[in-house]
Structures are given as C-alpha cells and as structure tokens.
Amino acid sequence: MTEGNLDDALTNQSVPQDIDLESRKLLIIVTPTYARSFQAYYLNRLAYTLKLVQPPLLWIVVEMTLQSDETADILRRSGVMYRHLVCKKNLTDIKDRSVHQRNVALSHIETHHLDGIVYFADEHNIYSIDLFEQMRHIRQFGTWPVAKQTSDKSRAVLEGPVCNGTQVIGWHLNGLSKRFQRFHAEMSGFAFNSTILWDPKPWHRPTLEPIRQLDTVEDGFH
C-alpha cells in the first residue's frame, strides 16, 4: 500500500498553492484495476484527466492480490497524488472483483478518516473535467444522468435521476429488468461525502457499522 500525509503529498508534488486551495473540497477518486491488454492505456488516460483537475485530489487505485510494477510505475509518473492498495480477497465470482476492490478503498477511507467527496471512477470510462469540479459542490450525496451504449452498441441512452429541487423522486431507466434493482445509479453516476463512512454524528447514524458495497452491483450498498 502506498500512502502518506495528504499535506506532505501535496507539497512533495509541487502543487501550485493559491488562495482557493484551502476552500476546495478534496476529491477522493476510487479506481479498481486488473491486468489485461488495455490496462496501461486506460490508467494513463484516466491519469491525464485527473491531472487536469484542480487540487486537492487523491486517486485511490486498487489491484487484486498484489501491487504490479506496471501500475506502480504509471502512478508514480502520473503527477497525481495517489494511494496504491491491494485487495487480497479470494474470489469465487470474477464478476464481483471490482465490488471487493471498492470495499477495500472504502475501508481505507474509513480507517484514515479521509475527508472529501468519494467518486468511483472505473478506468475504462471517459470523464469530463467539469464533472469533477461540480462534485465539489456536493454536501451529502449527488447523482446525475449517465450516457450508455445499448447492448448492441447501436445507440446511446441516458439514465439518471428525476429530481424535485434537491430531492431525487424517481429514476429514468432503460430496460424492464433494471426496474427491480435495489440501487439504480450507475457507479459513474453518483458521489458522496466521505464522512458518512467514519463520522456518525452529522448523519444521525446510531452505530458505526461499516458501509460497503454488496457482493453484486445490482444490490447496491448497505
């Protein structure tokens, strides 16, 4: 695991200091990754995007089993403040790999009381710089529409929340099967305040029972 004091990391990477730095909320970007043909391409592309986002930003990258030299090298050269974690859970279903990797990141955020806005950024997706800046306005939980390709890749569709002011009152969905999901938001379609993981008082949580993603994406969080 690669980690360190956030203030030291900002100083060591020569992040430009300006009067707005203290007022900007830390963005905590969580990315599961695994070895495959385009892994380096995806990670480098995401690294270039994150480097353009104004600090402070912490990139938590989680691998399975061990830290690979290739990923470690990409992170060192990224110019982005990062922590390189490992998920050592034995998996019986390869589809759930990223679920357990995200939970490792959530546990790390909880243990170290990292204070910021948590966002799950899968490496193969493409992101707008403005999206990250808008996240800093989130106080508790934020969600937004996400563009997706249909299964036959013939067209793009939008899925996302129906809002009344600041309240989510419904959901735009494509496909009947998704109507029965417990958690409708796509992983790239929401972000939340990290203090809900480790500070129960502001959230009126009676206990500090860990908040984790369930074993299947369709089930959401508990």
PDB file of N, CA and C in Angstrom, residues 57-153:
ATOM      1  N   LEU A  57      -6.802  16.533  -4.862  1.00  0.00           N
ATOM      2  CA  LEU A  57      -7.410  15.309  -5.381  1.00  0.00           C
ATOM      3  C   LEU A  57      -6.529  14.135  -4.979  1.00  0.00           C
ATOM      4  N   LEU A  58      -7.159  13.081  -4.493  1.00  0.00           N
ATOM      5  CA  LEU A  58      -6.456  11.850  -4.127  1.00  0.00           C
ATOM      6  C   LEU A  58      -7.015  10.707  -4.959  1.00  0.00           C
ATOM      7  N   TRP A  59      -6.135  10.008  -5.662  1.00  0.00           N
ATOM      8  CA  TRP A  59      -6.529   8.885  -6.519  1.00  0.00           C
ATOM      9  C   TRP A  59      -6.194   7.585  -5.798  1.00  0.00           C
ATOM     10  N   ILE A  60      -7.215   6.815  -5.438  1.00  0.00           N
ATOM     11  CA  ILE A  60      -7.020   5.520  -4.791  1.00  0.00           C
ATOM     12  C   ILE A  60      -7.208   4.431  -5.839  1.00  0.00           C
ATOM     13  N   VAL A  61      -6.132   3.749  -6.160  1.00  0.00           N
ATOM     14  CA  VAL A  61      -6.155   2.683  -7.166  1.00  0.00           C
ATOM     15  C   VAL A  61      -5.988   1.345  -6.448  1.00  0.00           C
ATOM     16  N   VAL A  62      -6.900   0.407  -6.732  1.00  0.00           N
ATOM     17  CA  VAL A  62      -6.904  -0.874  -6.021  1.00  0.00           C
ATOM     18  C   VAL A  62      -6.704  -2.016  -7.012  1.00  0.00           C
ATOM     19  N   GLU A  63      -5.694  -2.828  -6.753  1.00  0.00           N
ATOM     20  CA  GLU A  63      -5.435  -4.020  -7.559  1.00  0.00           C
ATOM     21  C   GLU A  63      -5.786  -5.272  -6.766  1.00  0.00           C
ATOM     22  N   MET A  64      -5.873  -6.385  -7.472  1.00  0.00           N
ATOM     23  CA  MET A  64      -6.104  -7.673  -6.830  1.00  0.00           C
ATOM     24  C   MET A  64      -4.770  -8.349  -6.513  1.00  0.00           C
ATOM     25  N   THR A  65      -4.704  -8.982  -5.350  1.00  0.00           N
ATOM     26  CA  THR A  65      -3.611  -9.872  -4.931  1.00  0.00           C
ATOM     27  C   THR A  65      -2.315  -9.147  -4.577  1.00  0.00           C
ATOM     28  N   LEU A  66      -1.785  -8.331  -5.508  1.00  0.00           N
ATOM     29  CA  LEU A  66      -0.522  -7.644  -5.241  1.00  0.00           C
ATOM     30  C   LEU A  66      -0.409  -6.390  -6.102  1.00  0.00           C
ATOM     31  N   GLN A  67       0.535  -5.532  -5.707  1.00  0.00           N
ATOM     32  CA  GLN A  67       0.810  -4.329  -6.486  1.00  0.00           C
ATOM     33  C   GLN A  67       1.694  -4.702  -7.673  1.00  0.00           C
ATOM     34  N   SER A  68       1.212  -4.471  -8.871  1.00  0.00           N
ATOM     35  CA  SER A  68       2.025  -4.770 -10.042  1.00  0.00           C
ATOM     36  C   SER A  68       3.014  -3.638 -10.294  1.00  0.00           C
ATOM     37  N   ASP A  69       4.170  -3.983 -10.826  1.00  0.00           N
ATOM     38  CA  ASP A  69       5.184  -2.976 -11.137  1.00  0.00           C
ATOM     39  C   ASP A  69       4.675  -2.000 -12.195  1.00  0.00           C
ATOM     40  N   GLU A  70       3.900  -2.513 -13.151  1.00  0.00           N
ATOM     41  CA  GLU A  70       3.403  -1.663 -14.231  1.00  0.00           C
ATOM     42  C   GLU A  70       2.470  -0.576 -13.701  1.00  0.00           C
ATOM     43  N   THR A  71       1.538  -0.975 -12.832  1.00  0.00           N
ATOM     44  CA  THR A  71       0.610   0.003 -12.270  1.00  0.00           C
ATOM     45  C   THR A  71       1.339   0.992 -11.371  1.00  0.00           C
ATOM     46  N   ALA A  72       2.258   0.488 -10.561  1.00  0.00           N
ATOM     47  CA  ALA A  72       3.026   1.368  -9.674  1.00  0.00           C
ATOM     48  C   ALA A  72       3.797   2.412 -10.476  1.00  0.00           C
ATOM     49  N   ASP A  73       4.358   2.008 -11.614  1.00  0.00           N
ATOM     50  CA  ASP A  73       5.115   2.937 -12.449  1.00  0.00           C
ATOM     51  C   ASP A  73       4.207   4.004 -13.054  1.00  0.00           C
ATOM     52  N   ILE A  74       3.024   3.588 -13.503  1.00  0.00           N
ATOM     53  CA  ILE A  74       2.066   4.553 -14.066  1.00  0.00           C
ATOM     54  C   ILE A  74       1.665   5.575 -13.008  1.00  0.00           C
ATOM     55  N   LEU A  75       1.415   5.111 -11.801  1.00  0.00           N
ATOM     56  CA  LEU A  75       1.002   6.018 -10.729  1.00  0.00           C
ATOM     57  C   LEU A  75       2.125   6.979 -10.355  1.00  0.00           C
ATOM     58  N   ARG A  76       3.343   6.478 -10.287  1.00  0.00           N
ATOM     59  CA  ARG A  76       4.472   7.349  -9.939  1.00  0.00           C
ATOM     60  C   ARG A  76       4.670   8.448 -10.975  1.00  0.00           C
ATOM     61  N   ARG A  77       4.429   8.124 -12.239  1.00  0.00           N
ATOM     62  CA  ARG A  77       4.646   9.095 -13.310  1.00  0.00           C
ATOM     63  C   ARG A  77       3.417   9.954 -13.603  1.00  0.00           C
ATOM     64  N   SER A  78       2.319   9.702 -12.911  1.00  0.00           N
ATOM     65  CA  SER A  78       1.058  10.366 -13.246  1.00  0.00           C
ATOM     66  C   SER A  78       1.021  11.841 -12.874  1.00  0.00           C
ATOM     67  N   GLY A  79       1.791  12.230 -11.857  1.00  0.00           N
ATOM     68  CA  GLY A  79       1.705  13.604 -11.381  1.00  0.00           C
ATOM     69  C   GLY A  79       0.483  13.852 -10.521  1.00  0.00           C
ATOM     70  N   VAL A  80      -0.215  12.774 -10.147  1.00  0.00           N
ATOM     71  CA  VAL A  80      -1.424  12.864  -9.327  1.00  0.00           C
ATOM     72  C   VAL A  80      -1.126  12.264  -7.955  1.00  0.00           C
ATOM     73  N   MET A  81      -1.612  12.902  -6.896  1.00  0.00           N
ATOM     74  CA  MET A  81      -1.473  12.325  -5.562  1.00  0.00           C
ATOM     75  C   MET A  81      -2.274  11.023  -5.514  1.00  0.00           C
ATOM     76  N   TYR A  82      -1.666   9.940  -5.022  1.00  0.00           N
ATOM     77  CA  TYR A  82      -2.334   8.646  -5.105  1.00  0.00           C
ATOM     78  C   TYR A  82      -2.031   7.776  -3.896  1.00  0.00           C
ATOM     79  N   ARG A  83      -2.841   6.733  -3.760  1.00  0.00           N
ATOM     80  CA  ARG A  83      -2.570   5.634  -2.841  1.00  0.00           C
ATOM     81  C   ARG A  83      -2.846   4.339  -3.599  1.00  0.00           C
ATOM     82  N   HIS A  84      -1.912   3.426  -3.514  1.00  0.00           N
ATOM     83  CA  HIS A  84      -1.948   2.182  -4.286  1.00  0.00           C
ATOM     84  C   HIS A  84      -2.253   1.045  -3.319  1.00  0.00           C
ATOM     85  N   LEU A  85      -3.470   0.510  -3.390  1.00  0.00           N
ATOM     86  CA  LEU A  85      -3.929  -0.503  -2.444  1.00  0.00           C
ATOM     87  C   LEU A  85      -4.077  -1.861  -3.122  1.00  0.00           C
ATOM     88  N   VAL A  86      -4.219  -2.892  -2.285  1.00  0.00           N
ATOM     89  CA  VAL A  86      -4.359  -4.263  -2.783  1.00  0.00           C
ATOM     90  C   VAL A  86      -5.545  -4.933  -2.102  1.00  0.00           C
ATOM     91  N   CYS A  87      -6.353  -5.621  -2.893  1.00  0.00           N
ATOM     92  CA  CYS A  87      -7.439  -6.451  -2.372  1.00  0.00           C
ATOM     93  C   CYS A  87      -6.972  -7.902  -2.401  1.00  0.00           C
ATOM     94  N   LYS A  88      -6.929  -8.541  -1.244  1.00  0.00           N
ATOM     95  CA  LYS A  88      -6.414  -9.906  -1.155  1.00  0.00           C
ATOM     96  C   LYS A  88      -7.511 -10.940  -0.951  1.00  0.00           C
ATOM     97  N   LYS A  89      -8.752 -10.544  -1.193  1.00  0.00           N
ATOM     98  CA  LYS A  89      -9.870 -11.458  -1.003  1.00  0.00           C
ATOM     99  C   LYS A  89      -9.873 -12.535  -2.084  1.00  0.00           C
ATOM    100  N   ASN A  90     -10.096 -13.789  -1.674  1.00  0.00           N
ATOM    101  CA  ASN A  90     -10.235 -14.880  -2.633  1.00  0.00           C
ATOM    102  C   ASN A  90     -11.632 -14.828  -3.239  1.00  0.00           C
ATOM    103  N   LEU A  91     -11.703 -14.757  -4.543  1.00  0.00           N
ATOM    104  CA  LEU A  91     -12.981 -14.576  -5.212  1.00  0.00           C
ATOM    105  C   LEU A  91     -13.467 -15.881  -5.836  1.00  0.00           C
ATOM    106  N   THR A  92     -14.759 -16.113  -5.709  1.00  0.00           N
ATOM    107  CA  THR A  92     -15.376 -17.254  -6.380  1.00  0.00           C
ATOM    108  C   THR A  92     -16.090 -16.815  -7.649  1.00  0.00           C
ATOM    109  N   ASP A  93     -16.398 -15.530  -7.740  1.00  0.00           N
ATOM    110  CA  ASP A  93     -17.086 -14.998  -8.917  1.00  0.00           C
ATOM    111  C   ASP A  93     -16.301 -13.805  -9.427  1.00  0.00           C
ATOM    112  N   ILE A  94     -15.692 -13.946 -10.591  1.00  0.00           N
ATOM    113  CA  ILE A  94     -14.826 -12.906 -11.131  1.00  0.00           C
ATOM    114  C   ILE A  94     -15.596 -11.621 -11.410  1.00  0.00           C
ATOM    115  N   LYS A  95     -16.915 -11.703 -11.603  1.00  0.00           N
ATOM    116  CA  LYS A  95     -17.709 -10.512 -11.871  1.00  0.00           C
ATOM    117  C   LYS A  95     -17.732  -9.566 -10.677  1.00  0.00           C
ATOM    118  N   ASP A  96     -17.492 -10.099  -9.491  1.00  0.00           N
ATOM    119  CA  ASP A  96     -17.555  -9.283  -8.286  1.00  0.00           C
ATOM    120  C   ASP A  96     -16.206  -8.686  -7.902  1.00  0.00           C
ATOM    121  N   ARG A  97     -15.210  -8.835  -8.752  1.00  0.00           N
ATOM    122  CA  ARG A  97     -13.872  -8.341  -8.435  1.00  0.00           C
ATOM    123  C   ARG A  97     -13.892  -6.874  -8.032  1.00  0.00           C
ATOM    124  N   SER A  98     -14.474  -6.038  -8.864  1.00  0.00           N
ATOM    125  CA  SER A  98     -14.434  -4.601  -8.612  1.00  0.00           C
ATOM    126  C   SER A  98     -15.214  -4.210  -7.362  1.00  0.00           C
ATOM    127  N   VAL A  99     -16.238  -5.005  -7.014  1.00  0.00           N
ATOM    128  CA  VAL A  99     -17.003  -4.738  -5.795  1.00  0.00           C
ATOM    129  C   VAL A  99     -16.088  -4.820  -4.578  1.00  0.00           C
ATOM    130  N   HIS A 100     -15.308  -5.887  -4.493  1.00  0.00           N
ATOM    131  CA  HIS A 100     -14.415  -6.072  -3.351  1.00  0.00           C
ATOM    132  C   HIS A 100     -13.274  -5.052  -3.365  1.00  0.00           C
ATOM    133  N   GLN A 101     -12.833  -4.674  -4.551  1.00  0.00           N
ATOM    134  CA  GLN A 101     -11.785  -3.654  -4.635  1.00  0.00           C
ATOM    135  C   GLN A 101     -12.302  -2.304  -4.129  1.00  0.00           C
ATOM    136  N   ARG A 102     -13.519  -1.956  -4.499  1.00  0.00           N
ATOM    137  CA  ARG A 102     -14.094  -0.704  -3.995  1.00  0.00           C
ATOM    138  C   ARG A 102     -14.242  -0.750  -2.478  1.00  0.00           C
ATOM    139  N   ASN A 103     -14.604  -1.903  -1.945  1.00  0.00           N
ATOM    140  CA  ASN A 103     -14.758  -2.018  -0.499  1.00  0.00           C
ATOM    141  C   ASN A 103     -13.428  -1.856   0.230  1.00  0.00           C
ATOM    142  N   VAL A 104     -12.338  -2.299  -0.384  1.00  0.00           N
ATOM    143  CA  VAL A 104     -11.010  -2.060   0.196  1.00  0.00           C
ATOM    144  C   VAL A 104     -10.757  -0.552   0.286  1.00  0.00           C
ATOM    145  N   ALA A 105     -11.124   0.168  -0.764  1.00  0.00           N
ATOM    146  CA  ALA A 105     -10.945   1.622  -0.755  1.00  0.00           C
ATOM    147  C   ALA A 105     -11.829   2.277   0.303  1.00  0.00           C
ATOM    148  N   LEU A 106     -13.077   1.829   0.422  1.00  0.00           N
ATOM    149  CA  LEU A 106     -13.974   2.390   1.436  1.00  0.00           C
ATOM    150  C   LEU A 106     -13.426   2.151   2.843  1.00  0.00           C
ATOM    151  N   SER A 107     -12.890   0.962   3.073  1.00  0.00           N
ATOM    152  CA  SER A 107     -12.294   0.651   4.372  1.00  0.00           C
ATOM    153  C   SER A 107     -11.100   1.562   4.652  1.00  0.00           C
ATOM    154  N   HIS A 108     -10.302   1.814   3.636  1.00  0.00           N
ATOM    155  CA  HIS A 108      -9.133   2.689   3.783  1.00  0.00           C
ATOM    156  C   HIS A 108      -9.568   4.115   4.125  1.00  0.00           C
ATOM    157  N   ILE A 109     -10.577   4.604   3.431  1.00  0.00           N
ATOM    158  CA  ILE A 109     -11.094   5.955   3.692  1.00  0.00           C
ATOM    159  C   ILE A 109     -11.627   6.048   5.116  1.00  0.00           C
ATOM    160  N   GLU A 110     -12.336   5.010   5.536  1.00  0.00           N
ATOM    161  CA  GLU A 110     -12.901   4.980   6.889  1.00  0.00           C
ATOM    162  C   GLU A 110     -11.801   4.936   7.947  1.00  0.00           C
ATOM    163  N   THR A 111     -10.825   4.066   7.752  1.00  0.00           N
ATOM    164  CA  THR A 111      -9.752   3.889   8.737  1.00  0.00           C
ATOM    165  C   THR A 111      -8.932   5.160   8.919  1.00  0.00           C
ATOM    166  N   HIS A 112      -8.653   5.845   7.816  1.00  0.00           N
ATOM    167  CA  HIS A 112      -7.788   7.027   7.859  1.00  0.00           C
ATOM    168  C   HIS A 112      -8.570   8.339   7.950  1.00  0.00           C
ATOM    169  N   HIS A 113      -9.894   8.240   8.099  1.00  0.00           N
ATOM    170  CA  HIS A 113     -10.746   9.426   8.248  1.00  0.00           C
ATOM    171  C   HIS A 113     -10.473  10.460   7.154  1.00  0.00           C
ATOM    172  N   LEU A 114     -10.407   9.999   5.924  1.00  0.00           N
ATOM    173  CA  LEU A 114     -10.201  10.917   4.811  1.00  0.00           C
ATOM    174  C   LEU A 114     -11.478  11.725   4.593  1.00  0.00           C
ATOM    175  N   ASP A 115     -11.336  13.026   4.537  1.00  0.00           N
ATOM    176  CA  ASP A 115     -12.484  13.935   4.453  1.00  0.00           C
ATOM    177  C   ASP A 115     -12.558  14.524   3.051  1.00  0.00           C
ATOM    178  N   GLY A 116     -13.556  14.095   2.285  1.00  0.00           N
ATOM    179  CA  GLY A 116     -13.694  14.603   0.928  1.00  0.00           C
ATOM    180  C   GLY A 116     -14.927  14.034   0.260  1.00  0.00           C
ATOM    181  N   ILE A 117     -14.977  14.158  -1.046  1.00  0.00           N
ATOM    182  CA  ILE A 117     -16.072  13.622  -1.847  1.00  0.00           C
ATOM    183  C   ILE A 117     -15.578  12.372  -2.565  1.00  0.00           C
ATOM    184  N   VAL A 118     -16.246  11.250  -2.323  1.00  0.00           N
ATOM    185  CA  VAL A 118     -15.833   9.965  -2.890  1.00  0.00           C
ATOM    186  C   VAL A 118     -16.543   9.734  -4.223  1.00  0.00           C
ATOM    187  N   TYR A 119     -15.751   9.332  -5.222  1.00  0.00           N
ATOM    188  CA  TYR A 119     -16.310   9.028  -6.541  1.00  0.00           C
ATOM    189  C   TYR A 119     -15.642   7.774  -7.082  1.00  0.00           C
ATOM    190  N   PHE A 120     -16.454   6.842  -7.581  1.00  0.00           N
ATOM    191  CA  PHE A 120     -15.943   5.609  -8.170  1.00  0.00           C
ATOM    192  C   PHE A 120     -15.735   5.820  -9.667  1.00  0.00           C
ATOM    193  N   ALA A 121     -14.480   5.927 -10.080  1.00  0.00           N
ATOM    194  CA  ALA A 121     -14.146   6.190 -11.485  1.00  0.00           C
ATOM    195  C   ALA A 121     -13.504   4.947 -12.086  1.00  0.00           C
ATOM    196  N   ASP A 122     -14.291   4.141 -12.764  1.00  0.00           N
ATOM    197  CA  ASP A 122     -13.733   2.971 -13.436  1.00  0.00           C
ATOM    198  C   ASP A 122     -12.817   3.433 -14.565  1.00  0.00           C
ATOM    199  N   GLU A 123     -11.719   2.734 -14.740  1.00  0.00           N
ATOM    200  CA  GLU A 123     -10.653   3.209 -15.625  1.00  0.00           C
ATOM    201  C   GLU A 123     -11.041   3.252 -17.097  1.00  0.00           C
ATOM    202  N   HIS A 124     -11.987   2.418 -17.522  1.00  0.00           N
ATOM    203  CA  HIS A 124     -12.309   2.343 -18.948  1.00  0.00           C
ATOM    204  C   HIS A 124     -13.275   3.436 -19.401  1.00  0.00           C
ATOM    205  N   ASN A 125     -13.831   4.199 -18.464  1.00  0.00           N
ATOM    206  CA  ASN A 125     -14.767   5.263 -18.826  1.00  0.00           C
ATOM    207  C   ASN A 125     -14.030   6.551 -19.181  1.00  0.00           C
ATOM    208  N   ILE A 126     -14.753   7.454 -19.845  1.00  0.00           N
ATOM    209  CA  ILE A 126     -14.221   8.767 -20.211  1.00  0.00           C
ATOM    210  C   ILE A 126     -14.959   9.817 -19.392  1.00  0.00           C
ATOM    211  N   TYR A 127     -14.219  10.780 -18.837  1.00  0.00           N
ATOM    212  CA  TYR A 127     -14.803  11.739 -17.911  1.00  0.00           C
ATOM    213  C   TYR A 127     -14.543  13.176 -18.343  1.00  0.00           C
ATOM    214  N   SER A 128     -15.508  14.035 -18.031  1.00  0.00           N
ATOM    215  CA  SER A 128     -15.371  15.465 -18.265  1.00  0.00           C
ATOM    216  C   SER A 128     -14.695  16.115 -17.062  1.00  0.00           C
ATOM    217  N   ILE A 129     -13.790  17.047 -17.310  1.00  0.00           N
ATOM    218  CA  ILE A 129     -13.137  17.769 -16.219  1.00  0.00           C
ATOM    219  C   ILE A 129     -14.178  18.503 -15.382  1.00  0.00           C
ATOM    220  N   ASP A 130     -15.181  19.054 -16.044  1.00  0.00           N
ATOM    221  CA  ASP A 130     -16.206  19.820 -15.337  1.00  0.00           C
ATOM    222  C   ASP A 130     -16.959  18.955 -14.333  1.00  0.00           C
ATOM    223  N   LEU A 131     -17.102  17.664 -14.630  1.00  0.00           N
ATOM    224  CA  LEU A 131     -17.788  16.767 -13.695  1.00  0.00           C
ATOM    225  C   LEU A 131     -17.106  16.780 -12.334  1.00  0.00           C
ATOM    226  N   PHE A 132     -15.786  16.699 -12.330  1.00  0.00           N
ATOM    227  CA  PHE A 132     -15.056  16.663 -11.068  1.00  0.00           C
ATOM    228  C   PHE A 132     -15.190  17.986 -10.312  1.00  0.00           C
ATOM    229  N   GLU A 133     -15.190  19.090 -11.040  1.00  0.00           N
ATOM    230  CA  GLU A 133     -15.337  20.380 -10.370  1.00  0.00           C
ATOM    231  C   GLU A 133     -16.732  20.516  -9.764  1.00  0.00           C
ATOM    232  N   GLN A 134     -17.745  20.012 -10.464  1.00  0.00           N
ATOM    233  CA  GLN A 134     -19.107  20.088  -9.936  1.00  0.00           C
ATOM    234  C   GLN A 134     -19.278  19.236  -8.678  1.00  0.00           C
ATOM    235  N   MET A 135     -18.522  18.156  -8.571  1.00  0.00           N
ATOM    236  CA  MET A 135     -18.620  17.296  -7.388  1.00  0.00           C
ATOM    237  C   MET A 135     -18.301  18.049  -6.103  1.00  0.00           C
ATOM    238  N   ARG A 136     -17.472  19.050  -6.204  1.00  0.00           N
ATOM    239  CA  ARG A 136     -17.059  19.777  -5.002  1.00  0.00           C
ATOM    240  C   ARG A 136     -18.214  20.549  -4.370  1.00  0.00           C
ATOM    241  N   HIS A 137     -19.324  20.678  -5.087  1.00  0.00           N
ATOM    242  CA  HIS A 137     -20.498  21.350  -4.532  1.00  0.00           C
ATOM    243  C   HIS A 137     -21.388  20.388  -3.741  1.00  0.00           C
ATOM    244  N   ILE A 138     -21.063  19.101  -3.765  1.00  0.00           N
ATOM    245  CA  ILE A 138     -21.881  18.112  -3.061  1.00  0.00           C
ATOM    246  C   ILE A 138     -21.683  18.247  -1.554  1.00  0.00           C
ATOM    247  N   ARG A 139     -22.786  18.291  -0.826  1.00  0.00           N
ATOM    248  CA  ARG A 139     -22.719  18.331   0.635  1.00  0.00           C
ATOM    249  C   ARG A 139     -22.884  16.936   1.237  1.00  0.00           C
ATOM    250  N   GLN A 140     -23.822  16.167   0.705  1.00  0.00           N
ATOM    251  CA  GLN A 140     -24.082  14.833   1.238  1.00  0.00           C
ATOM    252  C   GLN A 140     -23.953  13.777   0.139  1.00  0.00           C
ATOM    253  N   PHE A 141     -24.883  13.815  -0.802  1.00  0.00           N
ATOM    254  CA  PHE A 141     -24.918  12.826  -1.881  1.00  0.00           C
ATOM    255  C   PHE A 141     -25.353  13.531  -3.156  1.00  0.00           C
ATOM    256  N   GLY A 142     -24.682  13.221  -4.254  1.00  0.00           N
ATOM    257  CA  GLY A 142     -25.048  13.810  -5.535  1.00  0.00           C
ATOM    258  C   GLY A 142     -25.143  12.747  -6.611  1.00  0.00           C
ATOM    259  N   THR A 143     -26.074  12.929  -7.530  1.00  0.00           N
ATOM    260  CA  THR A 143     -26.221  11.984  -8.635  1.00  0.00           C
ATOM    261  C   THR A 143     -26.616  12.739  -9.892  1.00  0.00           C
ATOM    262  N   TRP A 144     -26.378  12.147 -11.055  1.00  0.00           N
ATOM    263  CA  TRP A 144     -26.581  12.828 -12.327  1.00  0.00           C
ATOM    264  C   TRP A 144     -26.801  11.793 -13.429  1.00  0.00           C
ATOM    265  N   PRO A 145     -27.292  12.229 -14.599  1.00  0.00           N
ATOM    266  CA  PRO A 145     -27.507  11.290 -15.711  1.00  0.00           C
ATOM    267  C   PRO A 145     -26.185  10.755 -16.263  1.00  0.00           C
ATOM    268  N   VAL A 146     -26.230   9.528 -16.754  1.00  0.00           N
ATOM    269  CA  VAL A 146     -25.061   8.882 -17.351  1.00  0.00           C
ATOM    270  C   VAL A 146     -25.435   8.370 -18.738  1.00  0.00           C
ATOM    271  N   ALA A 147     -24.602   8.668 -19.717  1.00  0.00           N
ATOM    272  CA  ALA A 147     -24.822   8.171 -21.078  1.00  0.00           C
ATOM    273  C   ALA A 147     -24.225   6.777 -21.216  1.00  0.00           C
ATOM    274  N   LYS A 148     -24.991   5.874 -21.833  1.00  0.00           N
ATOM    275  CA  LYS A 148     -24.536   4.499 -22.024  1.00  0.00           C
ATOM    276  C   LYS A 148     -24.882   4.028 -23.426  1.00  0.00           C
ATOM    277  N   GLN A 149     -24.102   3.085 -23.918  1.00  0.00           N
ATOM    278  CA  GLN A 149     -24.443   2.431 -25.171  1.00  0.00           C
ATOM    279  C   GLN A 149     -25.407   1.282 -24.901  1.00  0.00           C
ATOM    280  N   THR A 150     -26.316   1.060 -25.840  1.00  0.00           N
ATOM    281  CA  THR A 150     -27.182  -0.105 -25.730  1.00  0.00           C
ATOM    282  C   THR A 150     -26.343  -1.364 -25.930  1.00  0.00           C
ATOM    283  N   SER A 151     -26.906  -2.510 -25.563  1.00  0.00           N
ATOM    284  CA  SER A 151     -26.148  -3.763 -25.623  1.00  0.00           C
ATOM    285  C   SER A 151     -25.637  -4.075 -27.025  1.00  0.00           C
ATOM    286  N   ASP A 152     -26.390  -3.663 -28.047  1.00  0.00           N
ATOM    287  CA  ASP A 152     -25.937  -3.910 -29.419  1.00  0.00           C
ATOM    288  C   ASP A 152     -25.085  -2.763 -29.962  1.00  0.00           C
ATOM    289  N   LYS A 153     -24.824  -1.757 -29.110  1.00  0.00           N
ATOM    290  CA  LYS A 153     -23.977  -0.608 -29.443  1.00  0.00           C
ATOM    291  C   LYS A 153     -24.489   0.188 -30.647  1.00  0.00           C
TER     292      LYS A 153
END
